[in-house]
Amino acid sequence: MIPTTYYLALSAILFSIGVIGVLVRRNAIVIFMSIELMLNSANLAFVAFAREFGTLDGQLMVFFVMTVAAAEVAVGLALIVAIFRSKASIDVDAVNLLKG
Amino acid sequence: MTISNLNLVGTLPLLFLSAWACGLLLVDLWIPGDRKHMTGWMALSGFAITFFWVSSNLGQREEAFGGMLAIDGFSNLLHLVFLGSGILATLLALNYLKQHDIERGEFYPLMLFSVVGMMIMSMAKDLIVVFLALEMLSIPLYVLVGFARTRADSEESALKYFLLGAFSSAFQVYGIALIYGATQATGFAAIGDAVAISGASPLLLAGIGLMLVGLAFKVSAVPLHMWTPDVYQGAPSVVTGFMSVGAKAAGFAAIVRIFFSAFHSLAADWAPVIVLFAVLSTVIGNVAAISQTSIKRMLAFSSIAHAGYVFVAIVPGGYGALSDFAASAVIFYLAAYGLTNIGAWSVVIAVDHADGMGSDISNYAGLARRSPGLAAAMTLFMLSLTGLPPTMGFVAKFYVFRAALAAGYTWLVVVGVVTVLISAYYYLRVIVVMWMNSGDGQVVTPRALNFTVGVTAAATLVLGLLPGPLMAIVESSVRGLF
């Protein structure tokens, strides 16, 4: 049986790749995909812990995270489409009307 | 799970509001496009019914859904804050949406769903519920922020809010996963037991930190505040007034519940982080607000600073006997901030025009001559946001600082008072511009807006002069909870 730590290490690596993706990439869709990667790395951690403990809470949480991620996709893609319609670009550096 | 510990009766107000929101989505289909304000009035009645329902039964202490939701004085009082901000924002929206030509029916159900999310957040006793509630309040807000679409600034602020919000909630989920891994539990009570036995492990502390990132983002605490000025400026002003109160109060509700009950025994570990948030937010928020010329950005930085003051009230929560005191200070501060801030945003809406002009502080010149009532109310709101008597803001700040003093954080109170002095500069500047400069900008004051301004101004003043009864209610509802 594969030890739980291996799964956790993989999930930490995936999470870090996601964070780096969000910070480095400039395309809104790719940033969004990186965020999904972070959510799924958390799912992997949940499942790994749930198998280790023999409880169901972690597996349950995964379903909620997937549902919420789906809802976020629906809203997020709609926003990105709206931006693309008015700017013909989804580069986040082009979205700079408001100075922060 | 048996029916008795499901306790559907206790959660009826919540279920009613959710059902009302779903029903409104359907009913809205039959309402013709030029009469969408009817949807608004129906949303308003849903809010009002739930408001009186909750306020008729403040003192209950129950649990629902097998201990995942708490129905107690803390959640009920915060429900009133959420529902109150929902009521006032809906009233403002009735005219605002028409005036800005974005009157679409789905605005109101989205607001109802967001309030339901906030209500669940303040009841949550399980990390799974915290996560779901946070998303339930955020996802409608992402849409509402971009509601004035085809207007570039609204779309842009929605994209920024969405990407950064999703980013921070991913941190939160990962944090919850690590906490689950360290304690084998997601319920606050079970986590508290596990932590009391095993103490702090690096895994647990990492989890707490990551989860705090998600919550601190929602309440816009420095250093997770970057989105706030842009989003507050770009979003439709009604939405900004609503989210600056509701989303912030919901975030703090979750922070209070998690840290006062689940991680109570780890106070020595988390208190320094909360102190750091408090100091950074009050200092950076207030200093950055000074140089703003747009009133919306100024209020955004002011809201960052106010998040800092709430963190000052949370710090004493780690000291066993003081946690009730801290929780009631948090509630009182959020109520005061909510009333004042929605009032201030209504004045902003009155001065703001459909073409986006009128959001500079210089546009307030001569407001006292053109519309003395509005200017007097704005003066009151600015005084209350500064924390000067005789307003509710003064009492709230006093309350917060007293809690921090009781826990021995004298230096933190000194920092707080100094930043209040800094904030006086930019708040009082608005008053000076209104009363002493001359100008001729127009204001739009429909009846609903006058009503909102009147109610919030009266409440700010009356509760500033006579805070006793409200304080007594807050303290007796929270006593013994944490």
Coordinates of C-alpha atoms in Angstrom, one line a residue:
Chain A
M1 CA 0.0 0.0 0.0
I2 CA 1.3 3.4 -0.9
P3 CA 2.0 5.5 2.3
T4 CA -0.2 8.5 3.0
T5 CA 2.8 10.8 3.0
Y6 CA 3.4 10.2 -0.7
Y7 CA -0.1 11.4 -1.4
L8 CA 0.4 14.5 0.8
A9 CA 3.7 15.3 -0.9
L10 CA 2.0 15.0 -4.3
S11 CA -0.8 17.3 -3.1
A12 CA 1.6 19.8 -1.8
I13 CA 3.5 19.8 -5.1
L14 CA 0.3 20.3 -7.0
F15 CA -0.8 23.1 -4.7
S16 CA 2.5 24.9 -5.2
I17 CA 2.3 24.5 -9.0
G18 CA -1.2 26.0 -8.8
V19 CA 0.0 29.0 -6.7
I20 CA 3.0 29.6 -9.1
G21 CA 0.6 29.4 -12.0
V22 CA -1.7 32.0 -10.6
L23 CA 1.2 34.3 -9.9
V24 CA 3.2 33.8 -13.1
R25 CA 0.6 33.4 -15.9
R26 CA -1.2 36.3 -17.4
N27 CA -4.1 34.6 -19.2
A28 CA -7.3 34.7 -17.2
I29 CA -8.3 31.2 -18.2
V30 CA -4.9 29.7 -17.3
I31 CA -5.0 31.5 -14.0
F32 CA -8.4 30.0 -13.4
M33 CA -7.1 26.6 -14.3
S34 CA -4.3 27.0 -11.8
I35 CA -6.9 27.8 -9.1
E36 CA -8.7 24.6 -10.0
L37 CA -5.5 22.7 -9.6
M38 CA -5.1 24.2 -6.1
L39 CA -8.7 23.1 -5.2
N40 CA -8.0 19.6 -6.5
S41 CA -4.7 19.3 -4.6
A42 CA -6.8 20.0 -1.5
N43 CA -9.2 17.2 -2.6
L44 CA -6.3 14.8 -2.9
A45 CA -5.2 15.7 0.6
F46 CA -8.8 15.2 1.9
V47 CA -9.0 11.7 0.3
A48 CA -5.6 10.7 1.5
F49 CA -6.4 11.7 5.1
A50 CA -9.8 10.1 5.0
R51 CA -8.2 6.8 3.9
E52 CA -5.6 7.0 6.6
F53 CA -8.2 7.7 9.4
G54 CA -10.9 5.4 8.0
T55 CA -13.5 8.2 8.3
L56 CA -15.8 9.6 5.7
D57 CA -15.7 13.3 6.5
G58 CA -12.8 13.9 4.1
Q59 CA -14.4 12.1 1.2
L60 CA -17.6 14.0 1.9
M61 CA -15.8 17.3 1.7
V62 CA -14.4 16.4 -1.7
F63 CA -17.9 16.3 -3.1
F64 CA -18.7 19.8 -1.7
V65 CA -15.4 21.2 -3.1
M66 CA -16.2 19.8 -6.6
T67 CA -19.7 21.2 -6.5
V68 CA -18.5 24.6 -5.5
A69 CA -15.7 24.5 -8.1
A70 CA -18.3 23.8 -10.7
A71 CA -20.4 26.8 -9.6
E72 CA -17.3 28.9 -9.6
V73 CA -16.5 27.8 -13.2
A74 CA -20.0 28.8 -14.3
V75 CA -19.6 32.3 -12.9
G76 CA -15.9 32.7 -13.8
L77 CA -16.2 31.7 -17.4
A78 CA -19.2 34.0 -17.8
L79 CA -17.2 36.9 -16.4
I80 CA -14.2 36.1 -18.7
V81 CA -16.5 35.9 -21.7
A82 CA -18.0 39.3 -20.8
I83 CA -14.5 40.8 -20.5
F84 CA -13.4 39.2 -23.8
R85 CA -16.4 40.7 -25.6
S86 CA -15.6 44.2 -24.5
K87 CA -11.8 44.1 -24.7
A88 CA -11.1 41.3 -27.2
S89 CA -8.4 40.1 -24.8
I90 CA -8.3 38.1 -21.6
D91 CA -4.8 39.1 -20.6
V92 CA -5.1 40.3 -17.0
D93 CA -2.4 43.0 -17.6
A94 CA -4.8 44.5 -20.1
V95 CA -7.5 44.8 -17.4
N96 CA -6.0 47.9 -15.8
L97 CA -8.6 50.6 -15.9
L98 CA -8.8 50.8 -12.1
K99 CA -5.5 51.8 -10.4
G100 CA -4.7 49.7 -7.3
Chain B
M1 CA -29.2 11.3 11.8
T2 CA -32.6 11.5 13.5
I3 CA -35.2 14.2 12.9
S4 CA -34.7 15.7 16.3
N5 CA -31.1 16.7 15.9
L6 CA -31.8 18.0 12.4
N7 CA -33.8 20.7 14.1
L8 CA -35.5 22.1 11.0
V9 CA -37.8 24.2 13.2
G10 CA -34.8 26.2 14.6
T11 CA -33.5 27.0 11.2
L12 CA -36.9 28.0 9.8
P13 CA -36.0 31.7 9.2
L14 CA -33.0 30.5 7.2
L15 CA -35.0 28.0 5.2
F16 CA -37.7 30.5 4.6
L17 CA -35.3 33.0 3.1
S18 CA -33.7 30.4 0.9
A19 CA -37.1 29.2 -0.3
W20 CA -38.1 32.9 -0.9
A21 CA -35.0 33.4 -3.0
C22 CA -35.7 30.3 -5.1
G23 CA -39.3 31.3 -5.5
L24 CA -38.4 34.8 -6.5
L25 CA -36.2 33.5 -9.3
L26 CA -39.2 31.7 -10.7
V27 CA -41.7 34.6 -10.1
D28 CA -39.3 37.0 -11.8
L29 CA -39.8 35.2 -15.1
W30 CA -43.4 36.4 -15.2
I31 CA -42.6 40.0 -14.3
P32 CA -42.3 42.2 -17.4
G33 CA -39.0 43.9 -18.0
D34 CA -40.1 47.4 -17.3
R35 CA -41.6 46.5 -13.9
K36 CA -38.6 44.7 -12.3
H37 CA -38.9 46.9 -9.2
M38 CA -41.7 44.5 -8.2
T39 CA -39.1 41.8 -7.8
G40 CA -37.3 44.3 -5.6
W41 CA -40.3 44.9 -3.4
M42 CA -40.8 41.1 -3.0
A43 CA -37.2 40.6 -2.0
L44 CA -37.6 43.4 0.4
S45 CA -40.6 41.8 2.0
G46 CA -38.7 38.5 2.3
F47 CA -35.9 40.3 4.1
A48 CA -38.3 42.2 6.3
I49 CA -40.2 39.0 7.3
T50 CA -37.0 37.2 8.2
F51 CA -35.7 40.2 10.1
F52 CA -38.7 40.4 12.4
W53 CA -38.8 36.6 12.7
V54 CA -35.2 36.5 13.9
S55 CA -35.5 39.5 16.1
S56 CA -38.5 38.0 17.9
N57 CA -36.4 35.2 19.2
L58 CA -33.0 36.5 19.9
G59 CA -32.1 34.6 23.0
Q60 CA -32.5 31.0 21.7
R61 CA -29.7 28.5 22.1
E62 CA -30.0 25.5 19.8
E63 CA -28.1 23.4 17.5
A64 CA -29.2 22.1 14.1
F65 CA -28.1 19.6 11.5
G66 CA -26.4 17.4 14.0
G67 CA -24.3 20.1 15.6
M68 CA -23.1 21.7 12.3
L69 CA -25.1 24.9 12.8
A70 CA -25.5 26.9 16.0
I71 CA -28.6 29.0 16.6
D72 CA -27.7 31.4 19.4
G73 CA -27.5 35.0 20.3
F74 CA -24.3 35.6 18.4
S75 CA -25.7 34.3 15.1
N76 CA -29.1 35.9 15.6
L77 CA -27.6 39.4 16.2
L78 CA -25.4 39.1 13.2
H79 CA -28.4 37.8 11.2
L80 CA -30.0 41.2 12.0
V81 CA -26.9 43.0 10.7
F82 CA -27.0 41.0 7.4
L83 CA -30.7 41.3 6.9
G84 CA -30.6 45.0 7.8
S85 CA -27.9 45.7 5.3
G86 CA -29.9 43.6 2.8
I87 CA -33.0 45.7 3.4
L88 CA -31.2 49.0 3.1
A89 CA -29.3 48.0 0.0
T90 CA -32.4 46.7 -1.7
L91 CA -34.2 50.0 -1.0
L92 CA -31.3 51.8 -2.6
A93 CA -31.2 49.4 -5.5
L94 CA -34.8 50.1 -6.4
N95 CA -33.9 53.5 -7.9
Y96 CA -30.2 53.0 -8.5
L97 CA -30.6 50.1 -11.0
K98 CA -33.2 52.1 -13.0
Q99 CA -31.1 55.3 -13.0
H100 CA -28.0 53.4 -14.2
D101 CA -30.1 51.4 -16.8
I102 CA -29.1 48.0 -15.3
E103 CA -32.5 47.1 -14.0
R104 CA -32.6 43.3 -14.3
G105 CA -34.6 41.0 -12.1
E106 CA -31.9 38.6 -11.1
F107 CA -30.2 41.3 -9.0
Y108 CA -32.6 40.7 -6.0
P109 CA -32.5 36.9 -5.8
L110 CA -28.7 37.1 -6.0
M111 CA -28.8 39.4 -3.0
L112 CA -31.1 37.1 -1.1
F113 CA -28.8 34.1 -1.8
S114 CA -25.8 36.1 -0.7
V115 CA -27.5 37.0 2.6
V116 CA -28.4 33.3 3.1
G117 CA -24.7 32.5 2.8
M118 CA -23.8 35.2 5.3
M119 CA -26.4 33.9 7.7
I120 CA -25.1 30.3 7.5
M121 CA -21.6 31.6 7.9
S122 CA -22.4 33.1 11.3
M123 CA -24.1 29.9 12.4
A124 CA -21.3 27.5 11.2
K125 CA -19.8 25.1 13.7
D126 CA -18.1 23.0 11.2
L127 CA -15.3 23.8 8.7
I128 CA -17.3 22.2 5.9
V129 CA -20.1 24.6 6.6
V130 CA -17.7 27.6 6.8
F131 CA -16.4 26.7 3.4
L132 CA -19.8 26.2 1.8
A133 CA -21.2 29.4 3.4
L134 CA -18.2 31.4 2.3
E135 CA -18.7 30.3 -1.3
M136 CA -22.5 30.8 -1.1
L137 CA -22.0 34.4 -0.1
S138 CA -19.1 35.0 -2.5
I139 CA -20.4 33.6 -5.8
P140 CA -23.5 35.8 -5.9
L141 CA -21.3 38.8 -5.0
Y142 CA -18.9 38.1 -7.9
V143 CA -22.0 38.4 -10.2
L144 CA -23.4 41.4 -8.4
V145 CA -20.0 43.3 -8.7
G146 CA -20.1 42.7 -12.4
F147 CA -23.8 43.6 -12.7
A148 CA -23.2 46.8 -14.5
R149 CA -21.7 44.8 -17.3
T150 CA -20.7 46.4 -20.6
R151 CA -19.4 49.2 -18.3
A152 CA -15.7 48.3 -18.3
D153 CA -14.9 49.2 -14.7
S154 CA -17.6 47.0 -13.4
E155 CA -16.5 44.0 -15.5
E156 CA -12.9 44.6 -14.5
S157 CA -13.6 44.8 -10.8
A158 CA -15.7 41.6 -11.1
L159 CA -12.8 39.7 -12.7
K160 CA -10.4 40.9 -10.1
Y161 CA -12.7 40.1 -7.3
F162 CA -13.4 36.7 -8.7
L163 CA -9.9 35.6 -9.5
L164 CA -8.5 36.8 -6.2
G165 CA -11.5 35.5 -4.3
A166 CA -11.2 32.0 -5.8
F167 CA -7.4 32.1 -5.2
S168 CA -7.9 32.8 -1.5
S169 CA -10.7 30.3 -1.1
A170 CA -8.3 27.6 -2.6
F171 CA -5.9 28.5 0.2
Q172 CA -8.8 28.1 2.7
V173 CA -9.8 24.7 1.4
Y174 CA -6.2 23.5 1.6
G175 CA -6.0 24.9 5.1
I176 CA -9.1 23.0 6.1
A177 CA -7.6 19.8 4.6
L178 CA -4.5 20.2 6.8
I179 CA -6.6 20.9 9.9
Y180 CA -8.6 17.8 9.2
G181 CA -5.4 15.9 8.8
A182 CA -4.0 17.1 12.1
T183 CA -7.2 16.7 14.2
Q184 CA -9.2 14.0 12.3
A185 CA -12.2 16.2 12.6
T186 CA -14.0 19.1 10.9
G187 CA -16.5 20.1 13.7
F188 CA -15.3 22.9 16.0
A189 CA -16.1 21.0 19.2
A190 CA -14.2 17.9 18.1
I191 CA -11.3 20.0 16.8
G192 CA -11.2 21.8 20.1
D193 CA -11.0 18.5 22.0
A194 CA -8.3 17.1 19.7
V195 CA -6.2 20.3 20.0
A196 CA -6.5 20.3 23.8
I197 CA -5.0 16.8 23.9
S198 CA -2.4 16.9 21.3
G199 CA -1.4 20.6 21.3
A200 CA -0.1 22.4 18.3
S201 CA 1.7 20.5 15.5
P202 CA 3.3 22.1 12.5
L203 CA 0.6 20.6 10.3
L204 CA -2.1 22.1 12.4
L205 CA -0.5 25.6 12.5
A206 CA 0.0 25.5 8.7
G207 CA -3.6 24.6 8.3
I208 CA -4.8 27.4 10.5
G209 CA -2.6 29.9 8.7
L210 CA -3.8 28.9 5.3
M211 CA -7.5 29.0 6.4
L212 CA -7.0 32.4 7.9
V213 CA -5.7 33.6 4.5
G214 CA -9.2 32.9 3.0
L215 CA -11.1 34.6 5.8
A216 CA -8.7 37.6 6.0
F217 CA -9.2 38.1 2.3
K218 CA -13.0 38.3 2.8
V219 CA -12.7 40.9 5.5
S220 CA -10.0 42.8 3.5
A221 CA -7.3 42.8 6.1
V222 CA -3.8 44.0 5.1
P223 CA -1.8 42.4 3.5
L224 CA -4.8 40.7 1.7
H225 CA -6.5 44.0 0.9
M226 CA -5.2 44.7 -2.7
W227 CA -8.6 44.0 -4.3
T228 CA -10.6 46.2 -2.1
P229 CA -10.1 49.7 -3.6
D230 CA -10.5 48.5 -7.2
V231 CA -13.6 46.4 -6.5
Y232 CA -15.3 49.1 -4.3
Q233 CA -14.6 51.7 -7.0
G234 CA -15.7 49.6 -10.0
A235 CA -18.7 47.8 -8.6
P236 CA -22.2 49.4 -8.6
S237 CA -22.3 51.5 -5.5
V238 CA -25.3 49.7 -4.0
V239 CA -23.4 46.4 -4.2
T240 CA -20.4 48.0 -2.6
G241 CA -22.4 49.4 0.3
F242 CA -23.9 45.9 0.7
M243 CA -20.7 43.8 0.5
S244 CA -18.6 46.2 2.5
V245 CA -20.9 45.5 5.4
G246 CA -22.3 42.0 4.9
A247 CA -19.2 40.1 3.6
K248 CA -17.0 41.7 6.2
A249 CA -19.3 40.9 9.0
A250 CA -19.7 37.3 7.8
G251 CA -16.0 36.8 7.6
F252 CA -15.5 38.1 11.1
A253 CA -18.3 35.9 12.4
A254 CA -16.5 32.9 11.1
I255 CA -13.2 34.1 12.5
V256 CA -14.7 34.6 16.0
R257 CA -16.4 31.2 16.0
I258 CA -13.4 29.3 14.8
F259 CA -10.8 30.9 16.9
F260 CA -12.8 31.3 20.1
S261 CA -14.2 27.8 20.1
A262 CA -12.1 25.4 18.0
F263 CA -8.6 26.9 18.6
H264 CA -9.2 28.5 22.0
S265 CA -6.3 26.6 23.6
L266 CA -3.9 27.8 20.9
A267 CA -4.5 31.5 21.7
A268 CA -0.8 32.0 22.3
D269 CA -0.1 30.9 18.7
W270 CA -2.8 32.8 16.8
A271 CA -3.0 36.0 18.9
P272 CA 0.2 37.5 17.5
V273 CA -1.0 37.0 13.9
I274 CA -4.3 38.7 14.7
V275 CA -2.4 41.6 16.4
L276 CA -0.3 41.8 13.2
F277 CA -3.5 42.0 11.0
A278 CA -4.9 44.7 13.4
V279 CA -1.8 46.9 13.3
L280 CA -1.1 46.6 9.6
S281 CA -4.8 47.2 8.6
T282 CA -5.3 50.2 10.8
V283 CA -2.0 51.9 9.9
I284 CA -1.9 51.1 6.2
G285 CA -5.6 51.5 5.6
N286 CA -5.8 54.9 7.3
V287 CA -2.5 56.3 5.8
A288 CA -3.4 55.1 2.3
A289 CA -6.9 56.7 2.5
I290 CA -5.3 60.2 3.0
S291 CA -4.1 60.5 -0.5
Q292 CA -7.3 59.4 -2.2
T293 CA -9.3 61.8 -4.3
S294 CA -12.2 59.5 -5.2
I295 CA -14.6 59.1 -2.3
K296 CA -15.2 55.4 -3.3
R297 CA -11.5 54.6 -2.9
M298 CA -11.3 56.6 0.3
L299 CA -14.2 54.6 1.8
A300 CA -12.5 51.4 0.5
F301 CA -9.3 52.2 2.5
S302 CA -11.5 53.2 5.4
S303 CA -13.2 49.8 5.3
I304 CA -9.7 48.2 5.4
A305 CA -8.9 50.3 8.5
H306 CA -12.2 49.3 10.1
A307 CA -11.3 45.6 9.6
G308 CA -8.2 46.4 11.6
Y309 CA -10.3 47.8 14.6
V310 CA -12.4 44.6 14.6
F311 CA -9.2 42.6 14.8
V312 CA -8.3 44.6 17.8
A313 CA -11.5 43.4 19.4
I314 CA -10.7 39.8 18.5
V315 CA -7.3 39.7 20.2
P316 CA -8.7 39.5 23.8
G317 CA -10.8 36.5 22.7
G318 CA -7.9 34.2 23.5
Y319 CA -8.1 35.1 27.2
G320 CA -10.7 32.7 28.6
A321 CA -12.8 35.1 30.7
L322 CA -12.7 37.9 28.1
S323 CA -13.9 36.0 25.1
D324 CA -17.6 36.9 25.7
F325 CA -16.6 40.5 26.1
A326 CA -14.6 40.4 22.9
A327 CA -17.4 38.7 20.9
S328 CA -19.9 41.4 22.0
A329 CA -17.4 44.2 21.1
V330 CA -17.1 42.6 17.7
I331 CA -20.9 42.5 17.2
F332 CA -21.4 46.0 18.4
Y333 CA -18.6 47.3 16.2
L334 CA -19.9 45.5 13.1
A335 CA -23.4 46.9 13.8
A336 CA -22.1 50.4 14.2
Y337 CA -19.9 50.1 11.1
G338 CA -22.7 48.6 9.1
L339 CA -25.2 51.4 9.8
T340 CA -22.8 54.2 9.3
N341 CA -21.2 52.7 6.2
I342 CA -24.5 52.0 4.4
G343 CA -25.5 55.5 5.2
A344 CA -22.3 57.0 3.8
W345 CA -22.7 54.9 0.6
S346 CA -26.3 56.1 0.2
V347 CA -25.0 59.6 0.1
V348 CA -22.3 58.5 -2.4
I349 CA -25.1 57.1 -4.5
A350 CA -27.1 60.4 -4.3
V351 CA -24.1 62.4 -5.6
D352 CA -22.9 59.8 -8.1
H353 CA -24.2 60.1 -11.6
A354 CA -25.0 57.5 -14.2
D355 CA -22.0 58.6 -16.3
G356 CA -19.6 57.8 -13.5
M357 CA -18.9 61.5 -12.7
G358 CA -19.5 62.8 -9.2
S359 CA -17.4 60.3 -7.3
D360 CA -14.6 62.7 -6.5
I361 CA -14.4 64.3 -3.1
S362 CA -14.4 67.7 -4.9
N363 CA -17.9 67.0 -6.2
Y364 CA -19.1 67.3 -2.6
A365 CA -18.4 71.0 -2.6
G366 CA -21.4 73.1 -1.8
L367 CA -23.5 70.0 -0.9
A368 CA -24.5 71.8 2.3
R369 CA -26.2 74.6 0.4
R370 CA -28.0 72.5 -2.2
S371 CA -29.1 69.7 0.1
P372 CA -28.5 70.5 3.8
G373 CA -30.2 67.3 5.1
L374 CA -27.9 65.1 3.0
A375 CA -24.9 67.1 4.1
A376 CA -25.8 66.9 7.7
A377 CA -26.3 63.2 7.5
M378 CA -22.9 62.8 5.7
T379 CA -21.3 64.8 8.4
L380 CA -22.7 62.5 11.0
F381 CA -21.5 59.4 9.1
M382 CA -18.0 60.9 8.8
L383 CA -17.9 61.7 12.5
S384 CA -19.1 58.1 13.3
L385 CA -16.5 56.5 11.0
T386 CA -13.8 58.6 12.7
G387 CA -15.1 57.6 16.1
L388 CA -16.1 60.9 17.5
P389 CA -19.0 61.4 20.0
P390 CA -22.0 61.7 20.0
T391 CA -22.2 58.9 17.4
M392 CA -22.4 55.1 17.5
G393 CA -18.9 54.9 16.0
F394 CA -17.5 56.5 19.1
V395 CA -19.2 54.0 21.4
A396 CA -18.1 51.1 19.2
K397 CA -14.4 52.2 19.2
F398 CA -14.6 52.8 23.0
Y399 CA -16.0 49.3 23.5
V400 CA -13.3 47.7 21.3
F401 CA -10.4 49.5 23.0
R402 CA -11.8 48.7 26.4
A403 CA -11.7 45.0 25.5
A404 CA -8.1 45.2 24.3
L405 CA -7.1 47.2 27.5
A406 CA -8.7 44.5 29.7
A407 CA -6.5 41.9 28.0
G408 CA -3.4 44.1 28.7
Y409 CA -2.7 45.2 25.1
T410 CA -2.1 48.9 26.0
W411 CA 0.3 49.4 23.2
L412 CA -2.2 48.1 20.7
V413 CA -4.8 50.6 22.0
V414 CA -2.2 53.4 21.6
V415 CA -1.7 52.4 18.0
G416 CA -5.5 52.3 17.5
V417 CA -6.0 55.8 18.9
V418 CA -3.1 57.2 16.9
T419 CA -4.6 55.8 13.7
V420 CA -8.0 57.2 14.6
L421 CA -6.3 60.6 14.8
I422 CA -4.8 60.0 11.3
S423 CA -8.2 59.0 10.0
A424 CA -9.8 62.3 11.3
Y425 CA -7.8 64.1 8.6
Y426 CA -9.5 62.5 5.6
Y427 CA -12.9 62.1 7.1
L428 CA -13.1 65.7 8.3
R429 CA -11.9 66.9 4.9
V430 CA -15.1 65.6 3.4
I431 CA -17.0 67.7 6.0
V432 CA -14.9 70.8 5.2
V433 CA -15.5 70.4 1.4
M434 CA -19.3 70.0 1.9
W435 CA -19.8 73.0 4.2
M436 CA -17.1 75.5 3.3
N437 CA -16.4 75.2 -0.4
S438 CA -18.9 76.3 -3.0
G439 CA -20.0 74.1 -6.0
D440 CA -23.0 73.3 -8.1
G441 CA -23.1 69.6 -8.7
Q442 CA -26.6 67.9 -8.8
V443 CA -27.8 65.3 -6.4
V444 CA -30.5 62.6 -7.1
T445 CA -32.6 61.9 -4.0
P446 CA -35.5 59.6 -4.6
R447 CA -37.7 58.9 -1.6
A448 CA -36.2 55.4 -0.8
L449 CA -32.8 56.9 -0.6
N450 CA -33.9 59.7 1.7
F451 CA -35.5 57.1 3.9
T452 CA -32.3 55.0 4.0
V453 CA -30.2 58.0 4.8
G454 CA -32.7 59.2 7.5
V455 CA -32.9 55.8 9.2
T456 CA -29.2 55.2 9.3
A457 CA -28.4 58.7 10.4
A458 CA -31.1 58.6 13.2
A459 CA -29.8 55.2 14.3
T460 CA -26.2 56.3 14.3
L461 CA -27.1 59.3 16.5
V462 CA -29.6 57.7 18.8
L463 CA -27.4 54.6 19.5
G464 CA -24.5 56.9 20.0
L465 CA -26.3 58.9 22.7
L466 CA -28.1 55.9 24.3
P467 CA -26.0 52.8 23.6
G468 CA -27.0 51.1 26.9
P469 CA -30.0 49.1 25.8
L470 CA -28.4 47.7 22.7
M471 CA -25.2 46.9 24.6
A472 CA -27.2 45.1 27.3
I473 CA -29.0 43.0 24.6
V474 CA -25.7 42.2 22.9
E475 CA -24.0 41.2 26.1
S476 CA -26.8 39.1 27.4
S477 CA -27.2 37.2 24.1
V478 CA -23.5 36.4 23.8
R479 CA -22.9 35.6 27.5
G480 CA -21.4 32.1 28.0
L481 CA -21.2 31.2 24.4
F482 CA -17.5 31.1 23.9

